[in-house]
Short mmCIF file of C-alpha atoms and ligand atoms in Angstrom, two decimals:
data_model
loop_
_atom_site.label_atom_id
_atom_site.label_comp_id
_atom_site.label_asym_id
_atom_site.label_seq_id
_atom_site.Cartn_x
_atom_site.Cartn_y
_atom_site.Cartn_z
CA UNK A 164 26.81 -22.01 6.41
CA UNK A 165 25.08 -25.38 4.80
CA UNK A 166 22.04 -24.60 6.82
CA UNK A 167 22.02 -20.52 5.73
CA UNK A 168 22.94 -21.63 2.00
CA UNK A 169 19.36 -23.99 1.89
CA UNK A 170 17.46 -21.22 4.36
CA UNK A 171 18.24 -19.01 1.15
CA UNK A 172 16.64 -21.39 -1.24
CA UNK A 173 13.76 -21.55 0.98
CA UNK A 174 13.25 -18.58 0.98
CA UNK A 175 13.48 -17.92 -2.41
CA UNK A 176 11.13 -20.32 -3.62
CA UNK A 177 8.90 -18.57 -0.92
CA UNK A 178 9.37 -14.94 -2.04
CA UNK A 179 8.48 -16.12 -5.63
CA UNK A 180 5.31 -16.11 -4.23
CA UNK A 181 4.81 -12.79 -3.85
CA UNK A 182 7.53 -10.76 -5.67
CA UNK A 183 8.08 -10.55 -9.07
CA UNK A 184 11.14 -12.65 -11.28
CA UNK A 185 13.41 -9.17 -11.61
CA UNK A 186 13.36 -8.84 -7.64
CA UNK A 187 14.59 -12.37 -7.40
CA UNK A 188 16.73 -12.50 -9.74
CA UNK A 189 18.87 -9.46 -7.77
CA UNK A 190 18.59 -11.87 -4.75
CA UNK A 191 20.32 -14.90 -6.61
CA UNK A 192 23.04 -12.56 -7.62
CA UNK A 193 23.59 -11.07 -4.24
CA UNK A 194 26.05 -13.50 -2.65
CA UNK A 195 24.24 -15.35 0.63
CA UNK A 196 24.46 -13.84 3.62
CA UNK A 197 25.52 -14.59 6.36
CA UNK A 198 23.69 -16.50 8.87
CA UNK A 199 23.97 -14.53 12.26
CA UNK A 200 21.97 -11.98 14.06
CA UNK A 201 23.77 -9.05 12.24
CA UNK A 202 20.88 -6.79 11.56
CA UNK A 203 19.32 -7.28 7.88
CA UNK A 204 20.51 -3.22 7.54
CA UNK A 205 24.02 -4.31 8.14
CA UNK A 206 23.74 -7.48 5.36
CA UNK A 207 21.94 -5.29 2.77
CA UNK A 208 23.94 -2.02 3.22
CA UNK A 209 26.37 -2.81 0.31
CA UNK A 210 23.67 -2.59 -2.34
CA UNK A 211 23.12 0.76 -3.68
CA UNK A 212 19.77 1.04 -5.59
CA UNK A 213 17.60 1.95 -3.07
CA UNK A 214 14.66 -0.42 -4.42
CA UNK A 215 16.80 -3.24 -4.21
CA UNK A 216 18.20 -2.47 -0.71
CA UNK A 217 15.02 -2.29 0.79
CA UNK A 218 13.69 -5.54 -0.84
CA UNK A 219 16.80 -7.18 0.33
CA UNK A 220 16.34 -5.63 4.11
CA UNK A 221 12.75 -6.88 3.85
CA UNK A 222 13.11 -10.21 3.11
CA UNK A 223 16.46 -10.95 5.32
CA UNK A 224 14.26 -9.42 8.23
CA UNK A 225 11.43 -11.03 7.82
CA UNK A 226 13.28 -14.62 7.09
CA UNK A 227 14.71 -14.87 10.67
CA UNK A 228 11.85 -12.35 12.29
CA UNK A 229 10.24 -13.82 15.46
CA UNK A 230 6.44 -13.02 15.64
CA UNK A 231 5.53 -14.01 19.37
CA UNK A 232 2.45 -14.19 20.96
CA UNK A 233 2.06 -14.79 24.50
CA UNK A 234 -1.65 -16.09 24.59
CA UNK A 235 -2.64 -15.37 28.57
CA UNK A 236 -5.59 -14.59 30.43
CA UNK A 237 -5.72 -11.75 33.14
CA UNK A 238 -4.16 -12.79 36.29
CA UNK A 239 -1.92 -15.53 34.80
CA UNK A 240 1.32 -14.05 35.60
CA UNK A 241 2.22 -12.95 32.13
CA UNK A 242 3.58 -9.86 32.99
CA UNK A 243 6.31 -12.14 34.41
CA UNK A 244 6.33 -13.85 31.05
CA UNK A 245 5.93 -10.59 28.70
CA UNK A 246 9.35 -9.44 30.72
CA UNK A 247 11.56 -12.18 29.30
CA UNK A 248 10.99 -10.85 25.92
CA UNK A 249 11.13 -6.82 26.90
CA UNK A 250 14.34 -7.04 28.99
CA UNK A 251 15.72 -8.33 25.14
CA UNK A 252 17.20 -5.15 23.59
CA UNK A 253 16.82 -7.55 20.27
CA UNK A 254 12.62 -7.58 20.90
CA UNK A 255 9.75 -4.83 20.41
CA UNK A 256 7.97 -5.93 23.21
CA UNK A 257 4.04 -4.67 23.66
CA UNK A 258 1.87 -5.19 26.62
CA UNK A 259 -1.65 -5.40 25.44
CA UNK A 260 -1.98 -3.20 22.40
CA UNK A 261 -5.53 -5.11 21.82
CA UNK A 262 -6.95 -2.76 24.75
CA UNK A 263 -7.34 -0.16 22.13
CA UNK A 264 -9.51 -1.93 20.11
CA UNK A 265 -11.67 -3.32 23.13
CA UNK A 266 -11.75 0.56 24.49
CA UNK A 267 -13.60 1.64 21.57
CA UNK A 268 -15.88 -1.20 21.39
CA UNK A 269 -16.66 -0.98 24.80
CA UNK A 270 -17.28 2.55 24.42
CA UNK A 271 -19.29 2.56 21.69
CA UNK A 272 -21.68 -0.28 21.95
CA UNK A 273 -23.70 -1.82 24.69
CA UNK A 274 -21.36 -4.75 26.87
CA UNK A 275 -24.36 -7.08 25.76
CA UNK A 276 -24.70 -5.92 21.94
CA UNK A 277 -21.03 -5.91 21.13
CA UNK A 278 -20.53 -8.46 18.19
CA UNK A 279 -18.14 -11.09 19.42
CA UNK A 280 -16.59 -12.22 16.06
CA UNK A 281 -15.97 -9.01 14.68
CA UNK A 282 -14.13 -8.16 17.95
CA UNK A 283 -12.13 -10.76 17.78
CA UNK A 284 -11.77 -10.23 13.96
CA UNK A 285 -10.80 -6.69 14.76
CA UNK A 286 -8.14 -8.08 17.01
CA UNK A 287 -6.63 -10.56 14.79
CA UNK A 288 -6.14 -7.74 12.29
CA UNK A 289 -4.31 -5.34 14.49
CA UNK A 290 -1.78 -8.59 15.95
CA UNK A 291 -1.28 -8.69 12.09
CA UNK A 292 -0.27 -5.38 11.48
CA UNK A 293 1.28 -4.89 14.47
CA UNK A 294 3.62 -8.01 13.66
CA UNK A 295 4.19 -6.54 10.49
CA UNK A 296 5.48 -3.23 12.04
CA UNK A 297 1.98 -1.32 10.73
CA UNK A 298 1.53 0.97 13.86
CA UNK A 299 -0.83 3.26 11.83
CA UNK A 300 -2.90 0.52 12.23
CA UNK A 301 -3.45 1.52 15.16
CA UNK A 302 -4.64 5.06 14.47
CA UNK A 303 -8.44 3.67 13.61
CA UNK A 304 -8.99 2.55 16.94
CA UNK A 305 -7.94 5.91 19.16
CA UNK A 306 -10.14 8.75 19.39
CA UNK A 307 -9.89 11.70 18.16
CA UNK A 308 -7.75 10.96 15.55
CA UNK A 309 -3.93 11.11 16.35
CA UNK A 310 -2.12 13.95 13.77
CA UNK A 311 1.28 13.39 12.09
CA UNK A 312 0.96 9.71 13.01
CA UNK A 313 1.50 10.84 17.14
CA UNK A 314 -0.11 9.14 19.29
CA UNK A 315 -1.36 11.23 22.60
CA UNK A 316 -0.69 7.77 25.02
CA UNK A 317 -0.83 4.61 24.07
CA UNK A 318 -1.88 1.69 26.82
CA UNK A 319 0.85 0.23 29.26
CA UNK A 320 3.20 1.76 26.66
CA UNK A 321 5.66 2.62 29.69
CA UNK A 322 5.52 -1.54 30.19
CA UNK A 323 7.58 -1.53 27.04
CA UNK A 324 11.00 -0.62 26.82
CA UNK A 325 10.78 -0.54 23.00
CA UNK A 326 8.76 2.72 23.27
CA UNK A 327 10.64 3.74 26.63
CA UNK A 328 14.04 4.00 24.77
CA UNK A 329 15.95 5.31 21.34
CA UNK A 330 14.40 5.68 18.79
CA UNK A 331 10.53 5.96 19.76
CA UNK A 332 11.60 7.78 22.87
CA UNK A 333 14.91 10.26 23.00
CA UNK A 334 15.56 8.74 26.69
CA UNK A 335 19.13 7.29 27.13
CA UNK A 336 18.59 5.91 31.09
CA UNK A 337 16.17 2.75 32.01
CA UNK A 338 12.72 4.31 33.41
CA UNK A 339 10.11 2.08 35.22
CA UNK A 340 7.05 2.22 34.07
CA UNK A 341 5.63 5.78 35.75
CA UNK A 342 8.67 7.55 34.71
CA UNK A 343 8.39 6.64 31.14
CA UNK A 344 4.64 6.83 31.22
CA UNK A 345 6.07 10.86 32.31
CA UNK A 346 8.99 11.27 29.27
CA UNK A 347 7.31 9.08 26.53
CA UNK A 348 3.91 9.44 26.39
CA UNK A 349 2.95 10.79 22.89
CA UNK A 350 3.94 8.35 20.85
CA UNK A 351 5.41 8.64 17.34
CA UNK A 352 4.02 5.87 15.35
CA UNK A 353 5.97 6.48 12.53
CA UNK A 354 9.47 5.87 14.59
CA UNK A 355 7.72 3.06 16.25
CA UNK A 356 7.16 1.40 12.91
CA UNK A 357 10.66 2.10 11.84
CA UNK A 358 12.16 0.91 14.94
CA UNK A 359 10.07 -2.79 15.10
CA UNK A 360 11.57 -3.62 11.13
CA UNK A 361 14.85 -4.93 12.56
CA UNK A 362 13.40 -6.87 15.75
CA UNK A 363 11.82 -9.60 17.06
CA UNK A 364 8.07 -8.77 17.93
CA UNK A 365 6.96 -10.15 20.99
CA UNK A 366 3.21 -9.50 21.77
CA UNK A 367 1.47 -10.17 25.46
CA UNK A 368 -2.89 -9.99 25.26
CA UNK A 369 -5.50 -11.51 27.71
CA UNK A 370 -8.07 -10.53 24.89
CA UNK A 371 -8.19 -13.15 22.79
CA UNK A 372 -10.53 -16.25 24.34
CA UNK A 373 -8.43 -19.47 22.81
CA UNK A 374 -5.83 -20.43 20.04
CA UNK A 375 -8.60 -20.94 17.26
CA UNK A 376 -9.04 -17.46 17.07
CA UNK A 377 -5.48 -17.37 15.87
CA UNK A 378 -5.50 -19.81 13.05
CA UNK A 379 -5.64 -16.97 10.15
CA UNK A 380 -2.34 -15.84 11.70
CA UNK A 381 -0.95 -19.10 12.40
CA UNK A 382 -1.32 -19.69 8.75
CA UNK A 383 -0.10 -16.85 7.01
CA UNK A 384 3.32 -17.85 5.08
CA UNK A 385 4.30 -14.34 6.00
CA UNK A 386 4.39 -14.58 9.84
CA UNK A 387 6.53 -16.93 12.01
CA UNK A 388 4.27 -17.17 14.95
CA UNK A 389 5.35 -18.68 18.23
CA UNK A 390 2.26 -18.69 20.91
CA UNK A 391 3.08 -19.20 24.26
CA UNK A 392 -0.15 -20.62 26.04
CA UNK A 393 0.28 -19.60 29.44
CA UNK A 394 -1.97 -21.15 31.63
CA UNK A 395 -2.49 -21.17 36.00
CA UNK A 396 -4.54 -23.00 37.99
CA UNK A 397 -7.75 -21.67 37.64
CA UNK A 398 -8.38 -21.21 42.02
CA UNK A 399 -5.33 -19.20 41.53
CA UNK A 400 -6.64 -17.09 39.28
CA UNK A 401 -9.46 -16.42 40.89
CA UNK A 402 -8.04 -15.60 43.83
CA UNK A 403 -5.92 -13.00 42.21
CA UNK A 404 -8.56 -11.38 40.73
CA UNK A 405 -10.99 -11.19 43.43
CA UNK A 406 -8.29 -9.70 45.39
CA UNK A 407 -7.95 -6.96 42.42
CA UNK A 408 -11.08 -6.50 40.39
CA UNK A 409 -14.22 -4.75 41.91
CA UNK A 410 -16.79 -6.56 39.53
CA UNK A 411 -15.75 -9.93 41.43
CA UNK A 412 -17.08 -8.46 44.33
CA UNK A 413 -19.50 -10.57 45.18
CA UNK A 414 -16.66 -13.62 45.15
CA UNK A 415 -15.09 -10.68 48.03
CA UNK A 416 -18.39 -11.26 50.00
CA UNK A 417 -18.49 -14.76 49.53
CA UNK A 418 -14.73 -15.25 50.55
CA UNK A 419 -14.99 -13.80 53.91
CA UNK A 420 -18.67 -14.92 54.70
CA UNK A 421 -18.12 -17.86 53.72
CA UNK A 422 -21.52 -17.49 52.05
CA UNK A 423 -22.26 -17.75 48.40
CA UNK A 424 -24.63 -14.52 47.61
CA UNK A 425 -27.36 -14.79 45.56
CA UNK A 426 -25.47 -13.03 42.81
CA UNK A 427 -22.47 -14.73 41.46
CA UNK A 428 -21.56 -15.07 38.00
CA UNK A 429 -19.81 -18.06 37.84
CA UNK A 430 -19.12 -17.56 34.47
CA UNK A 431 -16.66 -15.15 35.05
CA UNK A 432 -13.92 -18.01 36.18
CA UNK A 433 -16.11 -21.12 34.19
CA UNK A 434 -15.45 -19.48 31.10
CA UNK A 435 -11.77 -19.18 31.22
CA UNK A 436 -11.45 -22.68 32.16
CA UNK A 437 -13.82 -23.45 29.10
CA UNK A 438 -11.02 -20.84 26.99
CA UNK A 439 -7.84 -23.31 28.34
CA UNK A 440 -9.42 -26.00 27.92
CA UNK A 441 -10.82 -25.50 23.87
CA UNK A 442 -6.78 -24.04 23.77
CA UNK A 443 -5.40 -27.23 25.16
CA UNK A 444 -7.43 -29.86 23.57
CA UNK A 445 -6.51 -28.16 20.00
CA UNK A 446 -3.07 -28.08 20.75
CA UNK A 447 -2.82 -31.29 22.68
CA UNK A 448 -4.26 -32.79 18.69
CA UNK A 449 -1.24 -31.65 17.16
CA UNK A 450 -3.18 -30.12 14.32
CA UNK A 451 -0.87 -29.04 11.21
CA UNK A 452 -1.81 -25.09 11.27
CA UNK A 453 0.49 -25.25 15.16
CA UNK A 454 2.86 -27.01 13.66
CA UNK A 455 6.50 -25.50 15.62
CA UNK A 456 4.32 -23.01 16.66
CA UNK A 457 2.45 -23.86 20.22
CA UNK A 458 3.87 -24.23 23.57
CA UNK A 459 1.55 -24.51 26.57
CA UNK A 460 3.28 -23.54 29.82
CA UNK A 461 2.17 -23.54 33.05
CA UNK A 462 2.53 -20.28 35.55
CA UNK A 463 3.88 -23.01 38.79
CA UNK A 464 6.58 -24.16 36.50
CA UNK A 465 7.82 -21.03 35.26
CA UNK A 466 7.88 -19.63 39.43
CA UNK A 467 9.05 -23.20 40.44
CA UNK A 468 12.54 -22.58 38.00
CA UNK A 469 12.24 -19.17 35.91
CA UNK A 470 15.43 -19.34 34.38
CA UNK A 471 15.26 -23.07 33.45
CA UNK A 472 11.87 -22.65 32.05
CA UNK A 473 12.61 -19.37 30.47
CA UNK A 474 15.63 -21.13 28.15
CA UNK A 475 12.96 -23.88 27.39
CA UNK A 476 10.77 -20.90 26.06
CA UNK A 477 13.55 -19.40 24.21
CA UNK A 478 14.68 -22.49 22.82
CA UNK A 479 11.44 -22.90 21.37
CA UNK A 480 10.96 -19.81 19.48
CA UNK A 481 14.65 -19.92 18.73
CA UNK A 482 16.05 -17.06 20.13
CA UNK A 483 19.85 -16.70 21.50
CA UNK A 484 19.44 -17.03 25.55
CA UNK A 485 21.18 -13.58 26.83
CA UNK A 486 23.28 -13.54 30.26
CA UNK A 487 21.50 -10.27 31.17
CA UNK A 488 18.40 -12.23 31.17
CA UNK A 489 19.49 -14.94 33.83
CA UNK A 490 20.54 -11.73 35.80
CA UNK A 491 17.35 -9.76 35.57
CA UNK A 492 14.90 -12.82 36.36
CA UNK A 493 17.47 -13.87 39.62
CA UNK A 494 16.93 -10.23 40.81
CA UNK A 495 12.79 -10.09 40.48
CA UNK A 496 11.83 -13.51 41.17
CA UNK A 497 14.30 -13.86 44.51
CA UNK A 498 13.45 -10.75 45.83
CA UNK A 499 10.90 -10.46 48.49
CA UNK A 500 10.50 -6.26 48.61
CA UNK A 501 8.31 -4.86 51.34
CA UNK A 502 6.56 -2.78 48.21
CA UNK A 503 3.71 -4.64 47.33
CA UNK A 504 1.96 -4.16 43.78
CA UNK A 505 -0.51 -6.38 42.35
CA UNK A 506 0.99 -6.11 39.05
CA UNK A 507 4.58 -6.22 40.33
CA UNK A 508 6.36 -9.25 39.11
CA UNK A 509 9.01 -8.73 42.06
CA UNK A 510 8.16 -11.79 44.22
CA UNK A 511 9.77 -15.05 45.59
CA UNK A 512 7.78 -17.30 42.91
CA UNK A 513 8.62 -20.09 43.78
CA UNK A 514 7.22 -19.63 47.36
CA UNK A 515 4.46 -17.55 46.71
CA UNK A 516 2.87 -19.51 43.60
CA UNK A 517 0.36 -21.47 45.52
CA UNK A 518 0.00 -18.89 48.43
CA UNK A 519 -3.56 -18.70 46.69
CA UNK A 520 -4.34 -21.79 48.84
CA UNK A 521 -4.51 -19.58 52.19
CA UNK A 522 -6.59 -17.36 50.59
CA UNK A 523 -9.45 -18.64 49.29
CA UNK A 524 -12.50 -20.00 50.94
CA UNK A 525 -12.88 -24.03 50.25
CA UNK A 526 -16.29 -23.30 49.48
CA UNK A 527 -15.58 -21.28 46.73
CA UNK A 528 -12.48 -23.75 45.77
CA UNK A 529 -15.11 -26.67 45.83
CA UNK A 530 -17.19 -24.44 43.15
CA UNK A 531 -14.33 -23.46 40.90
CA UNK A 532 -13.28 -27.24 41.31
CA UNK A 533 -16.54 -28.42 39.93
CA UNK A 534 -16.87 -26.26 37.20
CA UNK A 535 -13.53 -26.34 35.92
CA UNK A 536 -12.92 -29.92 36.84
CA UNK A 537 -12.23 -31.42 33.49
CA UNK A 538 -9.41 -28.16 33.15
CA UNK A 539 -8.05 -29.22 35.82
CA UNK A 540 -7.18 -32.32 35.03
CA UNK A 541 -5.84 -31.21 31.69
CA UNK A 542 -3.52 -29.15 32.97
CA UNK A 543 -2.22 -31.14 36.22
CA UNK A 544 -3.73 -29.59 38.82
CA UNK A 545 -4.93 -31.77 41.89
CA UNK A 546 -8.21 -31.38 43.34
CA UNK A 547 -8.77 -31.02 47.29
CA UNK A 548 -11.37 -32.60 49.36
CA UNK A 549 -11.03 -31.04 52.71
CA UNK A 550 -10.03 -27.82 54.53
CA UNK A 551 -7.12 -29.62 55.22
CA UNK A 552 -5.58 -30.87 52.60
CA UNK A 553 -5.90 -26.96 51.16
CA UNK A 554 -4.14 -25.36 53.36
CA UNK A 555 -1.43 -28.22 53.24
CA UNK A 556 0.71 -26.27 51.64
CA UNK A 557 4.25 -28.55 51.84
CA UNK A 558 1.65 -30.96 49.33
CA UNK A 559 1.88 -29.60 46.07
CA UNK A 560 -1.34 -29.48 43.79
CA UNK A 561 0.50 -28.90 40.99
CA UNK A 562 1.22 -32.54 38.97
CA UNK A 563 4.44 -32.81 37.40
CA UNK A 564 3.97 -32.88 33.94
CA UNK A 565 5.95 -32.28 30.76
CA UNK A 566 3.90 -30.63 28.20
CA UNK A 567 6.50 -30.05 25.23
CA UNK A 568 6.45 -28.25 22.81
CA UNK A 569 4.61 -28.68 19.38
CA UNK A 570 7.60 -28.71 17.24
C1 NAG B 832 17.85 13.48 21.79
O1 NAG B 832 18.50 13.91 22.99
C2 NAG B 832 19.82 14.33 22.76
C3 NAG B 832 20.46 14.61 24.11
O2 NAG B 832 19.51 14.92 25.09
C4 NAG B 832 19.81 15.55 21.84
O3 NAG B 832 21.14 15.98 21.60
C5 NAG B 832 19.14 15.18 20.53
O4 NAG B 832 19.05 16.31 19.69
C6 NAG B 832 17.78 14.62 20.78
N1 NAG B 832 17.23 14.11 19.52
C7 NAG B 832 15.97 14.34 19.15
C8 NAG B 832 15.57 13.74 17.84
O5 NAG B 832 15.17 14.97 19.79
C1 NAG B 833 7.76 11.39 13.82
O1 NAG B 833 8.94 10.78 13.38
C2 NAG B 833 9.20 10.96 12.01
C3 NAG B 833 10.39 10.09 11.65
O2 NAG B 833 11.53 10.48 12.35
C4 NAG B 833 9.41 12.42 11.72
O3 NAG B 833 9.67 12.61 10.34
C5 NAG B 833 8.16 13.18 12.13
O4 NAG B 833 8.38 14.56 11.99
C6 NAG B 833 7.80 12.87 13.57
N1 NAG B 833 6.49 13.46 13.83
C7 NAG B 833 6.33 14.44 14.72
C8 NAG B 833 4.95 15.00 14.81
O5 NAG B 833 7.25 14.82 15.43
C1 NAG B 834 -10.57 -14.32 51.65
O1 NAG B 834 -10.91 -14.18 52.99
C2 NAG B 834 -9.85 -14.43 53.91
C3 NAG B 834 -10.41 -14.42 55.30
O2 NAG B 834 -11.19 -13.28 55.53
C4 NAG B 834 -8.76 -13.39 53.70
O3 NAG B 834 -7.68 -13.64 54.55
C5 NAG B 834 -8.29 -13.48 52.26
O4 NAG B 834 -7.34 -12.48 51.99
C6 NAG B 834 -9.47 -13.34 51.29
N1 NAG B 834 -9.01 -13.63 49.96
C7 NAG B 834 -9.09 -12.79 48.94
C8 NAG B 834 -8.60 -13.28 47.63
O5 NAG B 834 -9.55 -11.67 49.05
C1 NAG B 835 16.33 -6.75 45.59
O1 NAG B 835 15.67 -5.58 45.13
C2 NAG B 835 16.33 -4.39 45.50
C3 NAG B 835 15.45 -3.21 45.09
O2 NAG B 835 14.96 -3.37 43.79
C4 NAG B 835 17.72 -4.37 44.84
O3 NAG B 835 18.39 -3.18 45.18
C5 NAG B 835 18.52 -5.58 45.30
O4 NAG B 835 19.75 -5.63 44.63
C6 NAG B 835 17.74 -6.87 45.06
N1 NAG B 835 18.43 -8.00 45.67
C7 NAG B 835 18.77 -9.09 45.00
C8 NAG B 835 19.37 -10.20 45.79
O5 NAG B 835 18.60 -9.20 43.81
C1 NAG B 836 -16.18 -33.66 36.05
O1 NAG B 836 -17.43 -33.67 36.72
C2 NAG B 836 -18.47 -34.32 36.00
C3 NAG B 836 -19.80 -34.11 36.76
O2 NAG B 836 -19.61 -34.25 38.12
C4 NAG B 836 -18.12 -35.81 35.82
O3 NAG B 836 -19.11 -36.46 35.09
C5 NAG B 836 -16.79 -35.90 35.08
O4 NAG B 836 -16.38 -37.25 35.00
C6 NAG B 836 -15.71 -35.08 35.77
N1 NAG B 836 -14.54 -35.05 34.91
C7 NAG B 836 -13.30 -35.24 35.34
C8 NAG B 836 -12.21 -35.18 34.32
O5 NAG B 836 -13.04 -35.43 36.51
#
């Protein structure tokens, strides 16, 4: 109750800011709140002037409102990740909602011509709207136009239960993905925006290139951003992706010849390590913008003890754990299924985290190792000399290391 009764204060002082004396005053009358989860509806439902009811819902929302970012590159394992936060009824989890955005620029300009910073400015706006339960927002970015705010599909919507279930979607049972992608694909935006004001938002993109990119949002007094770095060993990466993307094909050649083609754009694995390593070195320097808000993790840990790692993550945003959690990561990460999907998370992780190392030619692991050699040592990963001592697998490459949190 102390801690609620100066959380208050706090944030009166804060609303000040941007609300005018009347609207606080109301506050200082209302008597404090309770400190719990209770939904800010449930805290503000006594007051009857509707002006004053929604103020109060606002700002009791927004005080304890989570706005998490998990900041990932593709093949990382952050679907894994994203589902800790959308098997949490109290989250609006999205997968990728930046694809929009990168759609139409793709679509509409030249790969090479495509401005960069207004990209990634176009990005940072929609995490900020999105985080502030704006879904409209995302109406300038599909074409044609949706009408009455509906949405004809939105992408990977069926990877989140928020717009798989009640409201956004009249469906009472749990659908995988395909079966909601079925029952829910028009999306309303306006229920959507409605249904995000009394949750958590929890956010999963590969499209934003490092943390610097996220200082405006960092920043803003109105947010309470928690990034998750997630971060793999960059040969593991690789290896996923050759094994999934057709424009790594010539990696495909050069893994089974053993034969680096003429044609191989390095860059396409050099820059991501350059993208960890820019996110890494500003985090690792502690700069006052991250302050409680930066936690690097690394993909090994996470499959080496999901649940422990998971309450480390949770503890860090500052989240309640759930027991349904515990349950739903025991059942997809100790589960070796015949069915076999790339983007399944349904694995034994533990085993299967550096099964990479069977898989990938040492030539090209001597490459990625010498571009990406400083990364590596950043982030604890051990370099191999020989054949050998790749295919070792019993010898771990991945350092122990305790990388806390920035808090
Ligand atoms: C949702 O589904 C239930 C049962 O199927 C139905 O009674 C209800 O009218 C539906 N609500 C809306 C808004 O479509
Ligand atoms: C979307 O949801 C809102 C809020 O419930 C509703 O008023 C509106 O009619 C819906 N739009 C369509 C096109 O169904
Ligand atoms: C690389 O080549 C080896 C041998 O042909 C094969 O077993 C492995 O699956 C390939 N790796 C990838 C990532 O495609
Ligand atoms: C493994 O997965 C299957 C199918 O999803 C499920 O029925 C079973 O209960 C799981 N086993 C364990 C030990 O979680
Ligand atoms: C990475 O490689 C470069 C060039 O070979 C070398 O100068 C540098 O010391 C290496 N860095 C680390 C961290 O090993």
């Amino acid at each position: 109750m102390m801690e609620c009764s100066w959380k208050v204060l706090l944030l009166m002082v804060f609303t000040s800011l941007g609300i005018q004396y009347t609207a606080i005053k109301s506050f200082r009358m209302t008597p404090a709140p309770p400190c719990s989860n209770m939904a800010a509806e449930n805290r503000c439902g006594h007051i009857k002037d509707n002006i004053r009811r929604a103020l109060c819902e606002d700002v009791n929302s927004q005080r304890s409102k989570k706005h998490i970012l998990i900041l990932a590159t593709s093949r990382s394992g952050s679907s894994f990740l994203g589902q800790l936060f959308n098997q949490n009824s109290d989250i609006f989890y999205l997968f990728e909602p930046l694809h929009t955005v990168w759609n139409l620029f793709i679509k509409s300009n030249d790969q090479d011509t495509i401005d960069k910073r207004s990209l990634v400015g176009a990005y940072r706006d929609l995490l900020h709207n999105l985080y502030d339960c704006d879904f409209y927002a995302l109406e300038n970015y599909i074409k044609p136009v949706p009408e009455d705010h509906v949405a004809p599909s939105l992408f990977r919507s069926g990877a989140s239960n928020a717009l798989c279930s009640p409201p956004v979607c009249n469906q009472s049972q749990r659908m995988d993905e395909r079966e909601c992608l079925n029952k829910c694909k028009r999306v309303n935006l306006t229920l959507a925006s409605t249904a995000c004001r009394y949750k958590h938002m929890a956010i999963k993109t590969i499209r934003i290139p490092d943390i610097n990119n996220l200082r405006a949002l960092a920043e803003d007094p109105r947010l309470n951003l928690k990034i998750i770095h997630l971060v793999r060993d960059p040969r593991a990466v690789l290896a996923s992706r050759i094994a999934t993307f057709s424009d790594y094909r010539p990696f495909q050649i050069w893994n089974s010849s053993g034969k680096k083609p003429q044609k191989v754009d390095m860059e396409l694995i050099g820059n991501t390590c350059i993208d960890y390593s820019t996110s890494v070195e500003t985090g690792f320097s502690r700069p006052p913008w991250l302050k409680g808000k930066y936690m690097l993790v690394r993909y090994e840990d996470i499959a080496m003890d999901p649940v422990k790692k998971a309450n480390e993550i949770y503890n860090f945003v500052g989240l309640e754990w759930k027991k349904s959690l515990s349950m739903w990561i025991e059942q997809n990460t100790k589960n070796v299924t015949t069915y076999y999907n790339k983007f399944t998370t349904k694995r034994d992780s533990s085993k299967t985290a550096e099964n990479w190392r069977l898989h990938l030619n040492f030539n090209i692991v001597q490459a990625v190792q010498q571009i990406c050699n400083k990364t590596l040592s950043q982030l604890g990963y051990r370099v191999v000399d020989s054949v050998q001592q790749l295919n070792n697998l019993p010898q771990s490459l991945v350092e122990p290391r305790m990388f806390l949190p920035f808090v």
